[in-house]
Amino acid sequence: MIALLLIPLLLPFTLPALARCALARLDPVTALRALTACALACAGACVAALGALVLIGLLKLSLFAALGDLIHPLRTPSNLLVLPAAALATGALTLGTWTLARSALRQVRAFRTARTEAGRRPAAGDLCVVHSPHPDAYALPGRPHRIVVTTAMLRSLGPAEREALFAHERAHNAGGHHYFLVAAELAAHCHPALHATRATIRLAAERAADESAAATVGDRRLLARAIARAALAGDAQRSTRPDFAPGAITGPVPQRVAALLTPGDGRSKSTRWIALLLTVCAILPAATATTGVMAFHHEVEVAQGEENR
C-alpha cells in the first residue's frame, strides 16, 4: 500500500524532460493539450497519495483511530516509514495549499486590475490601447476577450509588425490558452517537478499562438521579427498582467523565433513513442494512486471490524 502511494510522488520527476522532448517533436497544439492533461493527472494523483498518507499516519494513533470508529489503530507492515511519510505529506499538503491560495489571490487581483484598466479605455473591436511607458502586449481573457497593448509597445513596432503581434494575441484568445495556463499553475503547486513542466506548457501555448498567427499573417519572417522586436523592447518582469494572460514577449523568445524560421524542424517518427510515454505518465500515477487508496480503504474496514460482521 505504501509503495503504491509513493509511485505517484516519484513519477512526476520524469515529466519535465519528457515535456521538453514532447514539445520538440509534437505540433504545439497537440503538445499543449497532452502536457496539460498529463500535468493535471499527475497533480491529482499526487494530492490523492499525499492525502492517503496523512490519513494512514493519523489512523495509526489511538486518538484518531477512536474518532474513526476503528477497533484498533491501523496496522501497516512498515511502521518506521509510515509516520515520517505522513508528517512529510502533511507538510507538503500544507505548503502547497498555502502557496496556491497566495498565488490565486495575487492572480485575481492582477486580473481585476487589468480588466478595470482595459475597461476605462475605448476599444477598437477587441483591441485596447493603454498609456504606459513600459512596452507590453497580452491577451486578456474575459467577456469580451481583449488584446491589451501599451503605447510604448506600439511605438516600438512598425505597422506590419503590429498586425502580426495582434494576430499572435488573437490566437491566444481564440485557442483558450488561458485555461491551459491556469491548469498548469494549479498543477505546479501540487508537486515540485511540475514547476518545470509549467514553464514548458507556457512555451507550448506561445508556440501554438505563433503557428496560428503565422498562418493568419502568411509571413513567418514578419511574425518572427515582430516577436523579437517586441521582446527586445519589452520587459516581462515589469508586466503587471496576470500569469494566465499570455503575452508575446514571454517565454524563451530566441527558441520561438528559431522555430518560426525553421518550420517542422525536429519532427520525427518518434512522435508515437512520445505520445505513448505521455499516456503512461498520465495513467500510471492515477492508477497506482487509486489502487493505493483502495488498499487503504480495505485496511480501514479491517480495523473497523466490518469484515468479521
Coordinates of C-alpha atoms in Angstrom, one line a residue:
M1 CA 0.0 0.0 0.0
I2 CA 2.7 2.5 1.0
A3 CA 4.8 1.6 -2.1
L4 CA 1.8 2.2 -4.4
L5 CA 1.3 5.6 -2.8
L6 CA 4.9 6.6 -3.4
I7 CA 4.8 5.9 -7.1
P8 CA 2.6 9.0 -7.9
L9 CA 5.0 11.1 -5.8
L10 CA 8.1 9.9 -7.7
L11 CA 6.9 9.5 -11.3
P12 CA 6.3 13.3 -11.9
F13 CA 10.1 13.8 -11.7
T14 CA 10.4 12.3 -15.1
L15 CA 7.8 14.7 -16.6
P16 CA 9.9 17.9 -17.2
A17 CA 12.4 16.1 -19.5
L18 CA 9.6 14.3 -21.3
A19 CA 7.7 17.6 -21.7
R20 CA 10.6 19.3 -23.4
C21 CA 11.0 16.3 -25.7
A22 CA 7.3 16.3 -26.5
L23 CA 7.3 20.0 -27.4
A24 CA 10.2 19.5 -29.7
R25 CA 8.6 16.6 -31.6
L26 CA 4.8 17.2 -31.5
D27 CA 3.0 20.1 -33.0
P28 CA 2.5 22.8 -30.5
V29 CA -1.3 22.4 -30.1
T30 CA -1.1 18.7 -29.5
A31 CA 1.8 19.2 -27.1
L32 CA -0.1 21.9 -25.2
R33 CA -3.1 19.7 -24.7
A34 CA -1.2 16.5 -23.9
L35 CA 1.2 18.1 -21.5
T36 CA -1.6 19.9 -19.6
A37 CA -3.7 16.7 -19.3
C38 CA -0.6 14.9 -18.1
A39 CA 0.3 17.5 -15.5
L40 CA -3.3 17.6 -14.2
A41 CA -3.3 13.8 -13.9
C42 CA 0.0 13.8 -12.1
A43 CA -1.1 16.6 -9.8
G44 CA -4.4 14.8 -8.9
A45 CA -2.7 11.5 -8.2
C46 CA -0.1 13.3 -6.1
V47 CA -2.7 15.0 -3.9
A48 CA -4.6 11.8 -3.5
A49 CA -1.5 9.9 -2.5
L50 CA -0.4 12.6 0.0
G51 CA -3.9 12.7 1.5
A52 CA -3.9 8.9 1.9
L53 CA -0.5 9.1 3.6
V54 CA -1.8 11.7 6.0
L55 CA -4.8 9.6 6.9
I56 CA -2.7 6.5 7.3
G57 CA -0.5 8.3 9.8
L58 CA -3.4 9.7 11.7
L59 CA -5.2 6.4 12.0
K60 CA -2.2 4.8 13.5
L61 CA -2.7 7.0 16.5
S62 CA -5.1 5.7 19.1
L63 CA -7.0 9.1 19.4
F64 CA -7.7 9.4 15.7
A65 CA -8.4 5.6 15.4
A66 CA -11.1 6.0 18.1
L67 CA -12.6 9.0 16.3
G68 CA -12.7 6.9 13.1
D69 CA -14.6 4.1 14.9
L70 CA -11.6 1.7 14.5
I71 CA -11.5 -1.2 16.8
H72 CA -7.7 -0.9 16.8
P73 CA -5.2 1.6 15.3
L74 CA -4.4 1.0 11.6
R75 CA -1.8 -1.7 11.2
T76 CA 0.8 -1.4 8.4
P77 CA 3.8 -3.6 7.7
S78 CA 6.2 -0.6 7.6
N79 CA 5.7 1.3 10.8
L80 CA 9.1 3.0 10.7
L81 CA 8.2 4.5 7.3
V82 CA 4.6 5.5 7.8
L83 CA 4.8 8.2 10.4
P84 CA 7.7 10.1 8.8
A85 CA 6.0 9.8 5.4
A86 CA 2.7 11.0 6.9
A87 CA 4.5 14.0 8.6
L88 CA 6.2 14.9 5.3
A89 CA 2.9 14.5 3.4
T90 CA 1.2 16.8 5.9
G91 CA 3.9 19.5 5.4
A92 CA 3.7 19.1 1.6
L93 CA -0.1 19.5 1.5
T94 CA 0.0 22.5 3.9
L95 CA 2.7 24.2 1.9
G96 CA 1.0 23.5 -1.4
T97 CA -2.3 24.8 -0.2
W98 CA -0.7 28.0 1.2
T99 CA 1.2 28.8 -2.0
L100 CA -1.8 28.0 -4.2
A101 CA -4.0 30.3 -2.1
R102 CA -1.5 33.1 -2.1
S103 CA -0.9 32.7 -5.9
A104 CA -4.7 32.7 -6.5
L105 CA -5.3 35.9 -4.6
R106 CA -2.4 37.6 -6.4
Q107 CA -3.7 36.5 -9.8
V108 CA -7.2 37.5 -9.1
R109 CA -6.1 41.0 -8.0
A110 CA -3.9 41.3 -11.1
F111 CA -6.8 40.2 -13.3
R112 CA -9.2 42.6 -11.8
T113 CA -6.7 45.5 -12.2
A114 CA -6.1 44.6 -15.8
R115 CA -9.8 44.3 -16.6
T116 CA -10.5 47.6 -14.9
E117 CA -7.7 49.4 -16.7
A118 CA -8.8 48.0 -20.0
G119 CA -12.4 48.9 -19.3
R120 CA -11.5 52.5 -18.8
R121 CA -10.0 52.8 -22.3
P122 CA -12.0 53.0 -25.6
A123 CA -11.6 49.8 -27.5
A124 CA -11.4 49.4 -31.3
G125 CA -13.0 46.0 -31.6
D126 CA -11.1 43.7 -29.3
L127 CA -8.0 46.0 -29.2
C128 CA -7.4 48.2 -26.1
V129 CA -4.5 50.6 -26.0
V130 CA -3.2 51.5 -22.6
H131 CA -1.0 54.6 -22.0
S132 CA 2.2 53.3 -20.4
P133 CA 6.0 53.9 -20.7
H134 CA 6.6 50.1 -20.5
P135 CA 6.2 48.2 -23.8
D136 CA 3.8 45.3 -23.3
A137 CA 1.1 43.4 -25.1
Y138 CA -1.0 40.5 -24.0
A139 CA -4.3 38.6 -24.5
L140 CA -6.7 39.3 -21.6
P141 CA -9.5 36.7 -21.1
G142 CA -13.0 37.6 -20.0
R143 CA -16.2 38.8 -21.5
P144 CA -15.4 40.1 -24.0
H145 CA -11.8 39.0 -24.7
R146 CA -9.4 41.9 -25.1
I147 CA -6.0 42.4 -26.7
V148 CA -4.2 44.9 -24.5
V149 CA -1.2 46.8 -25.9
T150 CA 0.7 49.7 -24.4
T151 CA 1.5 52.9 -26.3
A152 CA 5.2 52.2 -25.7
M153 CA 4.9 48.8 -27.5
L154 CA 3.0 50.4 -30.4
R155 CA 5.9 52.9 -30.8
S156 CA 8.4 50.1 -30.9
L157 CA 6.9 48.3 -33.9
G158 CA 6.1 49.1 -37.5
P159 CA 2.6 48.9 -38.9
A160 CA 3.0 45.3 -40.3
E161 CA 4.7 44.1 -37.1
R162 CA 1.9 45.5 -35.1
E163 CA -0.7 43.5 -37.1
A164 CA 1.5 40.4 -36.7
L165 CA 1.6 40.9 -32.9
F166 CA -2.1 41.4 -32.8
A167 CA -2.6 38.2 -34.7
H168 CA -0.5 36.4 -32.1
E169 CA -2.6 37.7 -29.2
R170 CA -5.9 36.9 -31.0
A171 CA -4.6 33.3 -31.5
H172 CA -4.2 33.1 -27.7
N173 CA -7.8 34.2 -27.1
A174 CA -9.2 32.0 -29.9
G175 CA -7.4 29.0 -28.6
G176 CA -8.4 29.5 -25.0
H177 CA -4.8 29.3 -23.9
H178 CA -5.6 30.9 -20.5
Y179 CA -7.4 27.7 -19.5
F180 CA -4.2 25.7 -20.1
L181 CA -2.1 28.2 -18.2
V182 CA -4.5 28.2 -15.2
A183 CA -4.4 24.4 -15.2
A184 CA -0.6 24.4 -15.3
E185 CA -0.4 26.9 -12.5
L186 CA -2.7 24.7 -10.4
A187 CA -0.7 21.6 -11.1
A188 CA 2.6 23.4 -10.3
H189 CA 1.5 23.8 -6.6
C190 CA 0.9 20.1 -6.2
H191 CA 4.4 18.8 -6.9
P192 CA 7.8 20.5 -7.2
A193 CA 8.6 18.7 -10.5
L194 CA 5.5 20.3 -12.1
H195 CA 7.0 23.7 -11.8
A196 CA 9.4 23.0 -14.7
T197 CA 6.5 21.4 -16.6
R198 CA 4.5 24.6 -16.1
A199 CA 7.2 26.5 -18.0
T200 CA 7.1 24.1 -20.9
I201 CA 3.3 24.4 -21.0
R202 CA 3.6 28.1 -21.2
L203 CA 6.1 27.8 -24.0
A204 CA 3.7 25.4 -25.8
A205 CA 1.0 28.0 -25.6
E206 CA 3.3 30.6 -27.1
R207 CA 4.4 28.2 -29.9
A208 CA 0.7 27.4 -30.6
A209 CA -0.1 31.0 -30.9
D210 CA 3.0 31.6 -33.1
E211 CA 1.9 29.0 -35.5
S212 CA -1.7 30.1 -35.7
A213 CA -0.6 33.8 -36.2
A214 CA 1.9 32.7 -38.9
A215 CA -0.9 31.0 -40.8
T216 CA -3.0 34.1 -40.5
V217 CA -0.3 36.6 -41.4
G218 CA 1.2 34.5 -44.1
D219 CA 4.7 35.6 -43.4
R220 CA 6.7 33.7 -40.8
R221 CA 9.7 36.0 -41.0
L222 CA 7.5 39.0 -40.3
L223 CA 6.0 37.4 -37.3
A224 CA 9.4 36.3 -36.0
R225 CA 10.7 39.9 -36.5
A226 CA 7.7 41.3 -34.6
I227 CA 8.1 38.9 -31.7
A228 CA 11.9 39.6 -31.5
R229 CA 11.5 43.4 -31.6
A230 CA 8.6 43.3 -29.0
A231 CA 10.8 41.1 -26.7
L232 CA 13.8 43.5 -27.1
A233 CA 11.6 46.5 -26.3
G234 CA 9.5 44.9 -23.5
D235 CA 10.3 43.6 -20.1
A236 CA 8.2 40.6 -18.9
Q237 CA 9.4 41.2 -15.3
R238 CA 7.8 44.6 -15.2
S239 CA 4.5 43.5 -16.6
T240 CA 1.5 43.8 -14.3
R241 CA -0.7 41.3 -16.2
P242 CA -1.8 38.0 -14.5
D243 CA 0.3 35.0 -15.3
F244 CA -2.6 33.3 -17.2
A245 CA -2.9 36.2 -19.6
P246 CA -0.3 35.1 -22.3
G247 CA 1.8 37.7 -24.0
A248 CA 4.1 37.7 -27.0
I249 CA 7.2 38.6 -25.0
T250 CA 7.0 35.7 -22.6
G251 CA 9.0 32.5 -22.8
P252 CA 12.3 31.8 -24.4
V253 CA 11.9 34.2 -27.4
P254 CA 15.1 33.0 -29.3
Q255 CA 13.7 29.5 -29.3
R256 CA 10.4 30.6 -30.6
V257 CA 11.9 32.8 -33.3
A258 CA 14.1 29.9 -34.4
A259 CA 11.1 27.6 -34.6
L260 CA 9.3 30.2 -36.8
L261 CA 12.3 30.5 -39.1
T262 CA 12.7 26.7 -39.4
P263 CA 9.2 25.2 -39.5
G264 CA 8.9 21.5 -39.0
D265 CA 12.4 21.1 -37.7
G266 CA 12.9 18.3 -35.2
R267 CA 9.7 16.4 -36.1
S268 CA 10.4 12.7 -36.5
K269 CA 8.8 9.2 -36.4
S270 CA 9.4 9.1 -32.6
T271 CA 6.2 11.0 -32.0
R272 CA 4.3 7.8 -31.4
W273 CA 6.8 6.9 -28.6
I274 CA 6.4 10.4 -27.1
A275 CA 2.6 10.0 -27.1
L276 CA 2.9 6.6 -25.6
L277 CA 5.2 7.8 -22.8
L278 CA 2.9 10.8 -22.1
T279 CA 0.0 8.4 -21.8
V280 CA 1.9 6.1 -19.4
C281 CA 3.0 9.2 -17.4
A282 CA -0.6 10.3 -17.0
I283 CA -2.3 6.9 -16.4
L284 CA 0.3 5.2 -14.2
P285 CA 0.2 7.7 -11.3
A286 CA -3.6 7.8 -11.4
A287 CA -3.8 4.0 -11.4
T288 CA -1.3 3.5 -8.6
A289 CA -2.9 6.2 -6.5
T290 CA -6.3 4.7 -7.0
T291 CA -5.1 1.2 -6.1
G292 CA -3.3 2.6 -3.1
V293 CA -6.3 4.4 -1.8
M294 CA -8.5 1.3 -2.3
A295 CA -6.0 -0.7 -0.4
F296 CA -6.0 1.9 2.4
H297 CA -9.8 1.7 2.5
H298 CA -9.7 -2.0 2.8
E299 CA -7.3 -1.7 5.7
V300 CA -9.6 0.7 7.4
E301 CA -12.5 -1.7 7.0
V302 CA -10.4 -4.4 8.6
A303 CA -9.5 -2.1 11.5
Q304 CA -13.2 -1.3 11.9
G305 CA -14.0 -5.0 12.1
E306 CA -16.5 -4.8 9.2
E307 CA -15.1 -7.9 7.6
N308 CA -16.0 -10.0 10.7
R309 CA -19.6 -8.9 10.9

